[in-house]
Coordinates of C-alpha atoms (C1' of nucleotides) in Angstrom, one line a residue:
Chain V
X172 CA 142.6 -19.2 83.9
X173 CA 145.1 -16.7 85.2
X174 CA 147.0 -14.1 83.1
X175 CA 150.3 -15.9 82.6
X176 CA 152.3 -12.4 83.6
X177 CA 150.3 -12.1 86.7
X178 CA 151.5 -15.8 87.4
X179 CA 155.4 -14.2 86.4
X180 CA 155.2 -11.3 88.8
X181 CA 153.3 -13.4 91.7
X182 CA 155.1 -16.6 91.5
X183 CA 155.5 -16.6 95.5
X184 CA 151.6 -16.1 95.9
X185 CA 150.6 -18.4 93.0
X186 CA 152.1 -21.5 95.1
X187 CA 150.7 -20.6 97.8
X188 CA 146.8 -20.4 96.5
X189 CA 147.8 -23.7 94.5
X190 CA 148.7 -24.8 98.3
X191 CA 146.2 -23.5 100.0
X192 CA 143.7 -24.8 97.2
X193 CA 145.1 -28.3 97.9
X194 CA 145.0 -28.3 94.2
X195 CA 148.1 -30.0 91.7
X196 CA 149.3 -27.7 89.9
X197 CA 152.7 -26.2 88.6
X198 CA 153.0 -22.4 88.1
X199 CA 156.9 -23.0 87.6
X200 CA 156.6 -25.1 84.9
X201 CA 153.8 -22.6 83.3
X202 CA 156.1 -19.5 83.9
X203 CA 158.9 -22.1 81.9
X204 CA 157.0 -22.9 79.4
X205 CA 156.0 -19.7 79.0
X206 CA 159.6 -18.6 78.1
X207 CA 160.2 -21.2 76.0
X208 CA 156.8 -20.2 73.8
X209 CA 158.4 -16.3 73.7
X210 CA 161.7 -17.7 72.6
X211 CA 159.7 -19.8 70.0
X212 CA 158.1 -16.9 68.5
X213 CA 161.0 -14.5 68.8
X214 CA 162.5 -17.1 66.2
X215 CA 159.5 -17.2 64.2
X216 CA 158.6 -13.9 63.5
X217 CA 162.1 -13.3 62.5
X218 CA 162.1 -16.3 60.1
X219 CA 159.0 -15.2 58.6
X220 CA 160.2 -11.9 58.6
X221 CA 162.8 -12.8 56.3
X222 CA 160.8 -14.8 54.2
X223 CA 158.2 -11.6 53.7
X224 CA 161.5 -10.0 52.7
X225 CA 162.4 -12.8 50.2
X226 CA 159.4 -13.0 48.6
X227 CA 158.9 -9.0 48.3
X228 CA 162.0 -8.8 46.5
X229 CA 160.8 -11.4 43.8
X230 CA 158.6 -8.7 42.7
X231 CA 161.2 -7.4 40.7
X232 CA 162.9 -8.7 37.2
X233 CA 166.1 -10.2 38.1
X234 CA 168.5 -12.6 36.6
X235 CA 167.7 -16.1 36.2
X236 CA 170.7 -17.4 38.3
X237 CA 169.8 -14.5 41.4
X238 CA 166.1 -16.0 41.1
X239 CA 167.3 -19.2 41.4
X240 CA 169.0 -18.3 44.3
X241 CA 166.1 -16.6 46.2
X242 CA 163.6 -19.7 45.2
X243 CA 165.9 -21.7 47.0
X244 CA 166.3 -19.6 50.3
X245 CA 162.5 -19.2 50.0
X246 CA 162.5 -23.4 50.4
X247 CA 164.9 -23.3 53.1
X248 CA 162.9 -20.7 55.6
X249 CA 159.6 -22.8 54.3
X250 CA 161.3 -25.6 56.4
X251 CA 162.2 -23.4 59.3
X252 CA 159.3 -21.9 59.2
X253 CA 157.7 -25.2 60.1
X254 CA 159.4 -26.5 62.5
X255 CA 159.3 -23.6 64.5
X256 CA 155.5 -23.6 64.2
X257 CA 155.8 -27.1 64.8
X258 CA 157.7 -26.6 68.0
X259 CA 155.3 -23.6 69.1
X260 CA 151.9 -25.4 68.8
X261 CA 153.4 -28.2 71.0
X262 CA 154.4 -25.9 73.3
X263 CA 151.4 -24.0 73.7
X264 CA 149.0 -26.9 74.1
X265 CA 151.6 -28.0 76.9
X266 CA 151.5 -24.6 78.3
X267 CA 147.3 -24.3 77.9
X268 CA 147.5 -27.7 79.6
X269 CA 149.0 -26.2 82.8
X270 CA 147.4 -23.0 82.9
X271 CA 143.9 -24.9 82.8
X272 CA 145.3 -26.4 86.1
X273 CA 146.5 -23.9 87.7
X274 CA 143.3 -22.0 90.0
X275 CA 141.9 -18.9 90.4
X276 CA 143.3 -16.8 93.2
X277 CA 141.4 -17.0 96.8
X278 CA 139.8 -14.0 98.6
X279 CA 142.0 -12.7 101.3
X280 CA 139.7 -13.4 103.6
X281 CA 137.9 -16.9 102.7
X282 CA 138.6 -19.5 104.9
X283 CA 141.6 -21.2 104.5
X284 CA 141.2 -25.0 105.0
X285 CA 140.9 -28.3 103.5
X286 CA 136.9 -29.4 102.9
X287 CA 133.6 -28.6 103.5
X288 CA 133.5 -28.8 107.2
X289 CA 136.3 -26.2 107.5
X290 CA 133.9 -24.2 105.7
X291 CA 132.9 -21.2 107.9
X292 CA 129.0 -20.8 109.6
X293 CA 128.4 -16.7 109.2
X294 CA 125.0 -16.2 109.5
X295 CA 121.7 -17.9 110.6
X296 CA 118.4 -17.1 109.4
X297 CA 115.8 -19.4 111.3
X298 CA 116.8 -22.5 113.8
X299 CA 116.0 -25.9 112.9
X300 CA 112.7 -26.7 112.9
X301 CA 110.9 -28.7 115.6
X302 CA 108.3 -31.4 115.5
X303 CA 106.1 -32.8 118.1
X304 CA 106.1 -35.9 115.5
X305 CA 108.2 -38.2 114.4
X306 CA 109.1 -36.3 110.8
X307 CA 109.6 -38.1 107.7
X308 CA 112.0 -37.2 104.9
X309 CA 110.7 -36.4 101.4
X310 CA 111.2 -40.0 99.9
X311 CA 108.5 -41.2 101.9
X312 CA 106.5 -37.5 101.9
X313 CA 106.7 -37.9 98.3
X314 CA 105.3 -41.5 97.7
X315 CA 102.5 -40.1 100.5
X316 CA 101.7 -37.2 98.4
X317 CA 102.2 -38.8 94.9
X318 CA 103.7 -35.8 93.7
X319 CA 107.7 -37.8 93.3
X320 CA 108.1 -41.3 91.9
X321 CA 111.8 -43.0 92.2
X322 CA 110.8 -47.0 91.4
X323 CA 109.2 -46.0 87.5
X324 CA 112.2 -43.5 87.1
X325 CA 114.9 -46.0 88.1
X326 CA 113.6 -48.6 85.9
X327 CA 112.6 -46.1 82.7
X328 CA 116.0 -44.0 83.0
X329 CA 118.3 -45.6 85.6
X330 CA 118.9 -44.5 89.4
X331 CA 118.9 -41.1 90.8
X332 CA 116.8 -39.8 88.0
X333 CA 112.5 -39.2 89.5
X334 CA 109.0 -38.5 88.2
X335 CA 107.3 -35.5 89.3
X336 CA 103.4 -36.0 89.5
X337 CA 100.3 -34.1 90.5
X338 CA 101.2 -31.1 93.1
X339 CA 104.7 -32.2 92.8
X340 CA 104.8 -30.8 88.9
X341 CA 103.2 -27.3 90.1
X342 CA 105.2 -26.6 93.3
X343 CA 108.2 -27.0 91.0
X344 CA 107.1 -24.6 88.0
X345 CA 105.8 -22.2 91.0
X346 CA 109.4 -22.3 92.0
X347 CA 110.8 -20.9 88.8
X348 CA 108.5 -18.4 88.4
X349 CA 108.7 -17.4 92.3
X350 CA 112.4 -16.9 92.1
X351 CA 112.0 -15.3 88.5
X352 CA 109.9 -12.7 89.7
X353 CA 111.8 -11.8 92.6
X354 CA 114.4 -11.3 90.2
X355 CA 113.0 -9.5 87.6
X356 CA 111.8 -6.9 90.1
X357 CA 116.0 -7.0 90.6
X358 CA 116.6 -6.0 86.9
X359 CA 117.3 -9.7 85.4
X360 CA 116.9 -10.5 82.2
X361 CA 115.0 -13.7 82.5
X362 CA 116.3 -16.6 79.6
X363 CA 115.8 -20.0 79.2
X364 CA 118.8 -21.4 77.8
X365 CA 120.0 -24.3 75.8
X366 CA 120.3 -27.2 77.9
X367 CA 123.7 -28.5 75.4
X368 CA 126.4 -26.7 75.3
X369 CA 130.4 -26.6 73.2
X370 CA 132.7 -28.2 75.0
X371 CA 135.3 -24.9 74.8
X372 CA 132.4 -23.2 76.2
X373 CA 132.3 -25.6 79.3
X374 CA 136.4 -25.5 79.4
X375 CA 136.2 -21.6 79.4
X376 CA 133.6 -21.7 82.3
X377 CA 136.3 -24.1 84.0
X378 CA 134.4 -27.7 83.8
X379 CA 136.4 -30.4 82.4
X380 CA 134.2 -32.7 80.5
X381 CA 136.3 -35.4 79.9
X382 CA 137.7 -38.4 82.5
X383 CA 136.4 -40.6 84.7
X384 CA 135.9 -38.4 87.6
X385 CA 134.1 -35.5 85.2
X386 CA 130.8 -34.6 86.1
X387 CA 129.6 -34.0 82.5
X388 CA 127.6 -36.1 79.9
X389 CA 129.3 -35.4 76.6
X390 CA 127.2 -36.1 73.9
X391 CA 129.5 -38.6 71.2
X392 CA 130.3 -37.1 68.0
X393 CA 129.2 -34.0 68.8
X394 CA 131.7 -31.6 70.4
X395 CA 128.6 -31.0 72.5
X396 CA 127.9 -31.9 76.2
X397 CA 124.4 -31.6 78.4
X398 CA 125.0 -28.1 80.6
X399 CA 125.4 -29.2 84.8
X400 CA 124.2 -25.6 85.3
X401 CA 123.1 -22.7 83.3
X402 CA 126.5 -20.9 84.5
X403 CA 127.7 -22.2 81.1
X404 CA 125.3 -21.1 78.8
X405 CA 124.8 -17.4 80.4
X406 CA 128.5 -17.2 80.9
X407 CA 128.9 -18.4 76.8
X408 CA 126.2 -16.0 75.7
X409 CA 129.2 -13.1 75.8
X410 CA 132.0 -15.1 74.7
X411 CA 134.4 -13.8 72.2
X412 CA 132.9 -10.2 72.4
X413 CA 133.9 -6.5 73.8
X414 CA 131.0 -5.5 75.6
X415 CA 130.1 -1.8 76.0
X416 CA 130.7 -0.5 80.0
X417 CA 127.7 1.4 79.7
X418 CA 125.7 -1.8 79.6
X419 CA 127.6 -3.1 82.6
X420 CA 126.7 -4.6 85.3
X421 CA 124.7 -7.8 83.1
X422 CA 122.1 -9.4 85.7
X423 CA 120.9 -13.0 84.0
X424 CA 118.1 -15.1 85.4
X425 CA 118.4 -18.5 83.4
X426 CA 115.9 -21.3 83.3
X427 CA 117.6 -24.5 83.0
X428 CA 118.0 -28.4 83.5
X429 CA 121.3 -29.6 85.3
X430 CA 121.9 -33.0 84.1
X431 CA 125.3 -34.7 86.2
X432 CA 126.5 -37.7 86.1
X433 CA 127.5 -37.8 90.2
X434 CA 129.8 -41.1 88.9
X435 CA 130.4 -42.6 92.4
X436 CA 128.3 -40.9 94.5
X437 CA 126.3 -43.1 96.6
X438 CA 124.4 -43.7 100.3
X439 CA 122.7 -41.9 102.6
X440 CA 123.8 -38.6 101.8
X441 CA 123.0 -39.3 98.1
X442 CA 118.8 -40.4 99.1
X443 CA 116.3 -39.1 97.3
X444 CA 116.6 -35.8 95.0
X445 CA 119.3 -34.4 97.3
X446 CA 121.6 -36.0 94.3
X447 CA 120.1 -36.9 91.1
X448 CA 121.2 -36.5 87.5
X449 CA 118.2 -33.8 86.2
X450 CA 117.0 -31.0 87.9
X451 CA 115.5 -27.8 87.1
X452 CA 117.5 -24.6 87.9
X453 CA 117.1 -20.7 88.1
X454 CA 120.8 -19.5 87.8
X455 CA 122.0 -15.5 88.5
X456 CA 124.3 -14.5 86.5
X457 CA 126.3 -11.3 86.5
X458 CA 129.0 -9.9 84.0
X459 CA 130.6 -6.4 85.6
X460 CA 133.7 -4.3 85.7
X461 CA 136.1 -5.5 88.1
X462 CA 135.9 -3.0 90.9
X463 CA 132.3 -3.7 91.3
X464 CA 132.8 -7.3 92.0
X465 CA 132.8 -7.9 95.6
X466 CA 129.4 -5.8 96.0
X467 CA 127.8 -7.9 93.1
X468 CA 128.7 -10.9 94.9
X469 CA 127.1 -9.8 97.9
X470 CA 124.6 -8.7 96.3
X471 CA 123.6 -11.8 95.0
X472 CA 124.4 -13.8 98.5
X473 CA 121.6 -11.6 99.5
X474 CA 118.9 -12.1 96.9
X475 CA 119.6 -16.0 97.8
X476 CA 119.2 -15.3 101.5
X477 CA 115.7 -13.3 100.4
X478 CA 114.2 -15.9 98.3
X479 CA 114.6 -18.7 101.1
X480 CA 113.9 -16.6 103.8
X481 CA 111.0 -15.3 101.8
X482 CA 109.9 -19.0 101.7
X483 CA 110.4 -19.5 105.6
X484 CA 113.2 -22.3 105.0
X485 CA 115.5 -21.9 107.8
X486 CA 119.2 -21.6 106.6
X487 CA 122.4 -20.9 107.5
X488 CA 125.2 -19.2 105.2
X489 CA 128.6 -20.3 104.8
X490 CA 132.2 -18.8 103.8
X491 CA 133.3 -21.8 101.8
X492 CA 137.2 -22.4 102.5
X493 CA 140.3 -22.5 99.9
X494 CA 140.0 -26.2 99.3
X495 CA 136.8 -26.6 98.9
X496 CA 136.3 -23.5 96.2
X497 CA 136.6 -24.9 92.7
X498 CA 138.9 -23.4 90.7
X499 CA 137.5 -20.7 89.6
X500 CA 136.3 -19.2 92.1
X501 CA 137.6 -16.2 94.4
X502 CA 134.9 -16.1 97.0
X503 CA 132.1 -18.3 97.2
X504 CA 129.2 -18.8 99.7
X505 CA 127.3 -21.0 100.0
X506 CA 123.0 -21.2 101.7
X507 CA 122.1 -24.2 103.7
X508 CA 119.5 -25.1 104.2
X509 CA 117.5 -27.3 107.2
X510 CA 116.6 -30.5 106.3
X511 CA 114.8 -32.5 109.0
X512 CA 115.0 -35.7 106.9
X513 CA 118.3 -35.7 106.1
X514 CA 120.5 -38.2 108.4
X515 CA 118.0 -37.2 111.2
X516 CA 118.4 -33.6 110.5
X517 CA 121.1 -32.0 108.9
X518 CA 122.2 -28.9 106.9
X519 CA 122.0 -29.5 103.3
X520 CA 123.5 -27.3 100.0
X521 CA 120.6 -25.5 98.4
X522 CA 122.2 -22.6 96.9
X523 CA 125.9 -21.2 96.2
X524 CA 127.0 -18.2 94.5
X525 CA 130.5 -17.2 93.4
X526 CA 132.9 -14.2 92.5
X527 CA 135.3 -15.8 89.5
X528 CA 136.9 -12.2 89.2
X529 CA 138.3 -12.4 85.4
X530 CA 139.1 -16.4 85.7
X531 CA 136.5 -17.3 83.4
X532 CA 136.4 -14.3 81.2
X533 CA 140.3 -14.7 80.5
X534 CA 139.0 -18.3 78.5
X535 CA 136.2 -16.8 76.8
X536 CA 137.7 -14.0 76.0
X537 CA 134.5 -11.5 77.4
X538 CA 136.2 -7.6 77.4
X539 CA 134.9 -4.4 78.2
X540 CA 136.0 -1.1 76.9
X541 CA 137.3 1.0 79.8
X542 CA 137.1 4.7 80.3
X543 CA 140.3 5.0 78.5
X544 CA 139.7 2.9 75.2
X545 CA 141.6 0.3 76.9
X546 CA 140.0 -3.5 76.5
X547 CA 140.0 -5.0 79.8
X548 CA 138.4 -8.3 80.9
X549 CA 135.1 -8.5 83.0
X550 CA 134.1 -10.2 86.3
X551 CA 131.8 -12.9 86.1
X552 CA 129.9 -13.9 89.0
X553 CA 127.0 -16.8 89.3
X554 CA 124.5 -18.0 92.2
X555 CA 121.7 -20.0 92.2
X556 CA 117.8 -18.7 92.8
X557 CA 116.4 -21.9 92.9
X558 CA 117.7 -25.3 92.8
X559 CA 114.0 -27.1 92.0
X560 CA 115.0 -30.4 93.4
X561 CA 116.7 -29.6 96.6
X562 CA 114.1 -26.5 97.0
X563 CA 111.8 -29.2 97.1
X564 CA 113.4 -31.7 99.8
X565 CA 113.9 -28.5 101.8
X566 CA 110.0 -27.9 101.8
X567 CA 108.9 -31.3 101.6
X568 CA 110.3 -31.9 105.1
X569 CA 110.1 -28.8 106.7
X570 CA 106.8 -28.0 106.1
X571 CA 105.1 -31.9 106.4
X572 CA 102.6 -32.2 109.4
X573 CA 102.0 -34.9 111.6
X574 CA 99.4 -36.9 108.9
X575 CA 102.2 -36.9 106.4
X576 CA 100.3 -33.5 104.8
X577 CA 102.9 -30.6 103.5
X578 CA 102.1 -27.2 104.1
X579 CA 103.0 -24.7 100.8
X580 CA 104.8 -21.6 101.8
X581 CA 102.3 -18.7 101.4
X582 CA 104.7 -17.0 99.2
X583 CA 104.0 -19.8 96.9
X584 CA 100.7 -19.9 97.6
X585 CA 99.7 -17.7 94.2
X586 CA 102.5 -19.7 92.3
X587 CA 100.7 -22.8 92.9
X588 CA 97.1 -22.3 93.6
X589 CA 96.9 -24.5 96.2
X590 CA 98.0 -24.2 100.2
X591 CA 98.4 -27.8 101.1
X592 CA 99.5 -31.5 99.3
X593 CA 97.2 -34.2 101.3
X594 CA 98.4 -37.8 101.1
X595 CA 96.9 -39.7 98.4
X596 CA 97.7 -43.8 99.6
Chain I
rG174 C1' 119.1 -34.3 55.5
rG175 C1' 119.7 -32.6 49.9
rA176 C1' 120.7 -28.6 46.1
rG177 C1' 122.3 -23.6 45.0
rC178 C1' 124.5 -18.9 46.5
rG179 C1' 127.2 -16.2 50.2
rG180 C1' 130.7 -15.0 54.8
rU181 C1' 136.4 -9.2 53.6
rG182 C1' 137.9 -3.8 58.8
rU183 C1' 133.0 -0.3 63.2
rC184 C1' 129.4 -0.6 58.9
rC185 C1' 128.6 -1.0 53.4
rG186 C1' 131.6 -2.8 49.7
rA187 C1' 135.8 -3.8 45.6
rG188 C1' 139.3 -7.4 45.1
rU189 C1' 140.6 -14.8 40.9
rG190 C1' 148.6 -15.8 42.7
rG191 C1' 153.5 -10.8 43.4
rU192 C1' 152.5 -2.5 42.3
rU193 C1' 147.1 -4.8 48.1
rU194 C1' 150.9 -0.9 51.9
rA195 C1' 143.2 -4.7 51.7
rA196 C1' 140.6 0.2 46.7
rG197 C1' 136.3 3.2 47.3
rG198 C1' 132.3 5.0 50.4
rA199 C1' 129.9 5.7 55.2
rG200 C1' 130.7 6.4 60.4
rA201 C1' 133.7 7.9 64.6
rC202 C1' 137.7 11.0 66.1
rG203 C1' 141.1 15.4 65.5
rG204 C1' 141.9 19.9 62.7
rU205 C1' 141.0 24.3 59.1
rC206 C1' 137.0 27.7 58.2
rU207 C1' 132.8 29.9 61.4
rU208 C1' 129.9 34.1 66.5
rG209 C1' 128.2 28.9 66.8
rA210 C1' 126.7 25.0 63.7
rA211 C1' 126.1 22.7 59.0
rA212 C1' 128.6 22.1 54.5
rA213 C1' 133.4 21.9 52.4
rC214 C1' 138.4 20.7 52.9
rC215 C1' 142.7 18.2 55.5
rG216 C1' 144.3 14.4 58.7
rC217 C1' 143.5 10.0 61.4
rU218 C1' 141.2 5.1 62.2
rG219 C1' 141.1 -2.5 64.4
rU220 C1' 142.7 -6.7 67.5
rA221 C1' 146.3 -9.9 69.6
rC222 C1' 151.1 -11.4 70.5
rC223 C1' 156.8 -10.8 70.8
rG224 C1' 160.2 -6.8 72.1
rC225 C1' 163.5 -2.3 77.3
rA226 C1' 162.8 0.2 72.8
rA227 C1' 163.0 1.0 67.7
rG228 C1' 160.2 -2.1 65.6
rG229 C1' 158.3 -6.9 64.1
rU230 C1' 154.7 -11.0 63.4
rA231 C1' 149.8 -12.7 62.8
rC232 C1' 144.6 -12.0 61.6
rC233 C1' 139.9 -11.2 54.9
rG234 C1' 134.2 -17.2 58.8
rG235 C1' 137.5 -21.6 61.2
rG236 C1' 141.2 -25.5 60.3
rG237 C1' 144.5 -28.0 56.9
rG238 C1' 147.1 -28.1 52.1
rU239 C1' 149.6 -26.3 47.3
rU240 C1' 153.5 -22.3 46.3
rC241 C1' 159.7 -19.0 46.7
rG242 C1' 155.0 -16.0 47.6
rA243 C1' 147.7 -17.0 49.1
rA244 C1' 142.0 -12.7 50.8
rU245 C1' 142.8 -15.0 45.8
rC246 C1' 144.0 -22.0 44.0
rC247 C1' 142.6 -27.1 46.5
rC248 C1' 140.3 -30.1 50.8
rC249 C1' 137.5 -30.4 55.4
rC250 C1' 134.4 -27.9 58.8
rC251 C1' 131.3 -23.9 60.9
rU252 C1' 127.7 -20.4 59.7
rG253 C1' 123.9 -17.2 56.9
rC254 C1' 120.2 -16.9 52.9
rU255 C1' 116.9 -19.4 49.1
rC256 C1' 114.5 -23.8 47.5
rC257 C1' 113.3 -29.1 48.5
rG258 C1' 112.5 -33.0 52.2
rC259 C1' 111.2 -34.0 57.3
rC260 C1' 108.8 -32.2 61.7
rA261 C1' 106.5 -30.0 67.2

RNA sequence: GGAGCGGUGUCCGAGUGGUUUAAGGAGACGGUCUUGAAAACCGCUGUACCGCAAGGUACCGGGGGUUCGAAUCCCCCCUGCUCCGCCA
């Protein structure tokens, strides 16, 4: 969330992200509320204030009637006391409630626009590829190869969940460890996380877990939902703490499974693993100081840009506009790649990294000491090395050959063991 | 999952209703002394919020309760250790 005096002294520019954003949300009420909460506690404190007073002069012998007395005023700011707590709590959960809605600032210079086609193209690594075939997409590359089986998982587990067999299992382990390598040599600490997570931490990472339209699987009972990404677990591993700057910037590499519950999404732009409710994920993570942001950011655009260009996927990167950020991102951008199966051949998500600048920290309440002594909250930034599933579509079909065969990448060559998945039926 | 014992400041650790303003010790920081250092001695010591400020309020694992007054008494929860059960 935002820092409710920043929200004060930017009120103007705060209604215009929330506009820009195309998000609902109310930074007059908040700054309201707000004032309401400091009048609250201005009352408070001096209620308690005089009942410390009270009850410090008790100490002391005194006569029965001026006891009496001071028992009874004692009762009387009791009953003050709570209803001005009373009032407080009310008005803080009101005042959480629209500070959760309120997003995190935009970049100056990210595109401002509604969805993802206003999104903006800046760079292309590759072109599409060519064929001198008709190509097929990975659904049917995978029941060719046997390495991916939809029918047995829909019926065992429900739709959009998927066996991996044979090759299928390798090329996705070779994956992790590819993109774990390459960031090892980068100075990530690699981590396999839980794959259940607090539901604060998921609030503090800015994922609401609850409503129709939520993409998370609580777990009943529990307090406790499955993680979509290991954003939340790397980003909770700090929570609640004051971290040395010395130790700053924090590079994660976390192993994960996604699980989603993509409630209403459907049809052709939903086939196949492009959407499905497990997956396996390498996340980056990075906690720094907040002038050292925007170059960890790119930073990690580029590692992303490495590891599928190091793969020979061709992709294209994109500035993803105000609307379509998620609020609580800054910047984001997101890699594309080619996907000749896809709609006859399309540009698909395969990896997206973003600058939250202090959003996310403000929640979990991750510091740093400054120079000065001074506590001060640290940027968190997240991107993805490897998105197994969608990794795997993007190879799949950009590497098949005319008898339905699929070339591995030779960087994945030693991951694997193997340069080529034949057909099998 | 069951039983027992714990959780106090940066760390160790005392504290069973009001002289606790959380003792004492260690560490860190500042100073005296010293050519310099050590030792000794003196001083100081957290976080958050409200307030223009002076200052105030809260925080002894978390939440709730009892009381004029709670680190202290009661209830629930979390968590650590030990033993038992179960288990890959």
């Amino acid at each position: 969330m935002l820092d409710i005096r920043f929200i004060k002294e930017n009120i103007e520019a705060v209604r215009q992200n929330i506009a820009d954003r195309y998000m609902k949300a109310d930074a007059d009420l908040a700054v309201s509320l707000h004032d309401t909460r400091n009048r609250l506690i201005r009352e408070l404190e001096d209620a308690r204030r005089r009942r410390n007073e009270n009850a410090q002069a008790m100490k002391q012998p005194m006569e029965k009637a001026e006891r009496e007395a001071r028992i009874e005023e004692g009762r009387r700011l009791k009953e003050t006391i709570a209803e001005l707590e009373a009032s407080l709590a009310a008005t803080e959960a009101r005042l959480n409630e629209e500070l959760l809605k309120i997003p995190n600032m935009a970049h100056p210079d990210a595109p401002r626009g509604k969805e993802d086609k206003d999104n903006l193209e800046i760079k292309r690594c590759g072109e599409p590829t060519r064929f001198d075939f008709q190509p097929r997409d990975h659904v049917e590359l995978g029941q060719l190869l046997d390495i991916i089986d939809f029918d047995t998982a829909t019926r065992v587990s429900g739709t959009k969940f998927y066996y991996l067999k044979n090759e299928g299992v390798l090329l996705e382990l070779a994956l992790v460890r590819y993109a774990l390598d390459h960031l090892m040599r980068r100075g990530f600490v690699p981590m396999i996380t839980p794959d259940i997570a607090k539901t604060e931490i998921l609030e503090g990472i800015g994922f609401n877990p609850r409503g129709a339209e939520s993409n998370v699987y609580t777990l009943e009972g529990e307090g406790t939902c499955l993680i979509g990404t290991a954003e939340i677990t790397l980003g909770g591993y700090h929570a609640d703490s004051v971290l040395d700057a010395s130790v700053l910037p924090l590079r994660y590499a976390g192993v994960s499974h996604c699980f989603r519950r993509e409630a209403g999404a459907a049809g052709q732009f939903s086939k196949g693993l492009y959407r499905v409710h497990q997956f396996t994920k390498v996340e980056m993570f990075v906690y720094c100081q907040p002038e050292d942001s925007e170059k960890l950011h790119e930073e990690l655009r580029l590692i992303e840009e490495e590891i599928f260009s190091g793969l020979g996927i061709p992709f294209r990167v994109v500035d993803t506009c105000t609307g379509d950020l998620g609020a609580p991102a800054y910047r984001k951008w997101d890699l594309e790649a080619w996907m000749p199966g896809r709609n006859g051949g399309e540009w698909g998500e395969i990896t997206s990294t973003s600058n939250c600048t202090d959003y996310q920290a403000r929640r979990l309440n991750v510091r740093y000491r400054d120079a000065e002594g001074k506590n001060r909250h640290v940027h968190m930034l997240n991107g993805t090395a490897i998105a197994c599933s969608r990794a795997i579509i993007a190879i799949l079909e950009n590497f098949q050959q005319a008898d339905g065969s699929v070339n591995i990448p030779p960087a994945l060559v030693p991951y694997c063991g193997f340069d080529h998945i034949r057909p099998r039926v």
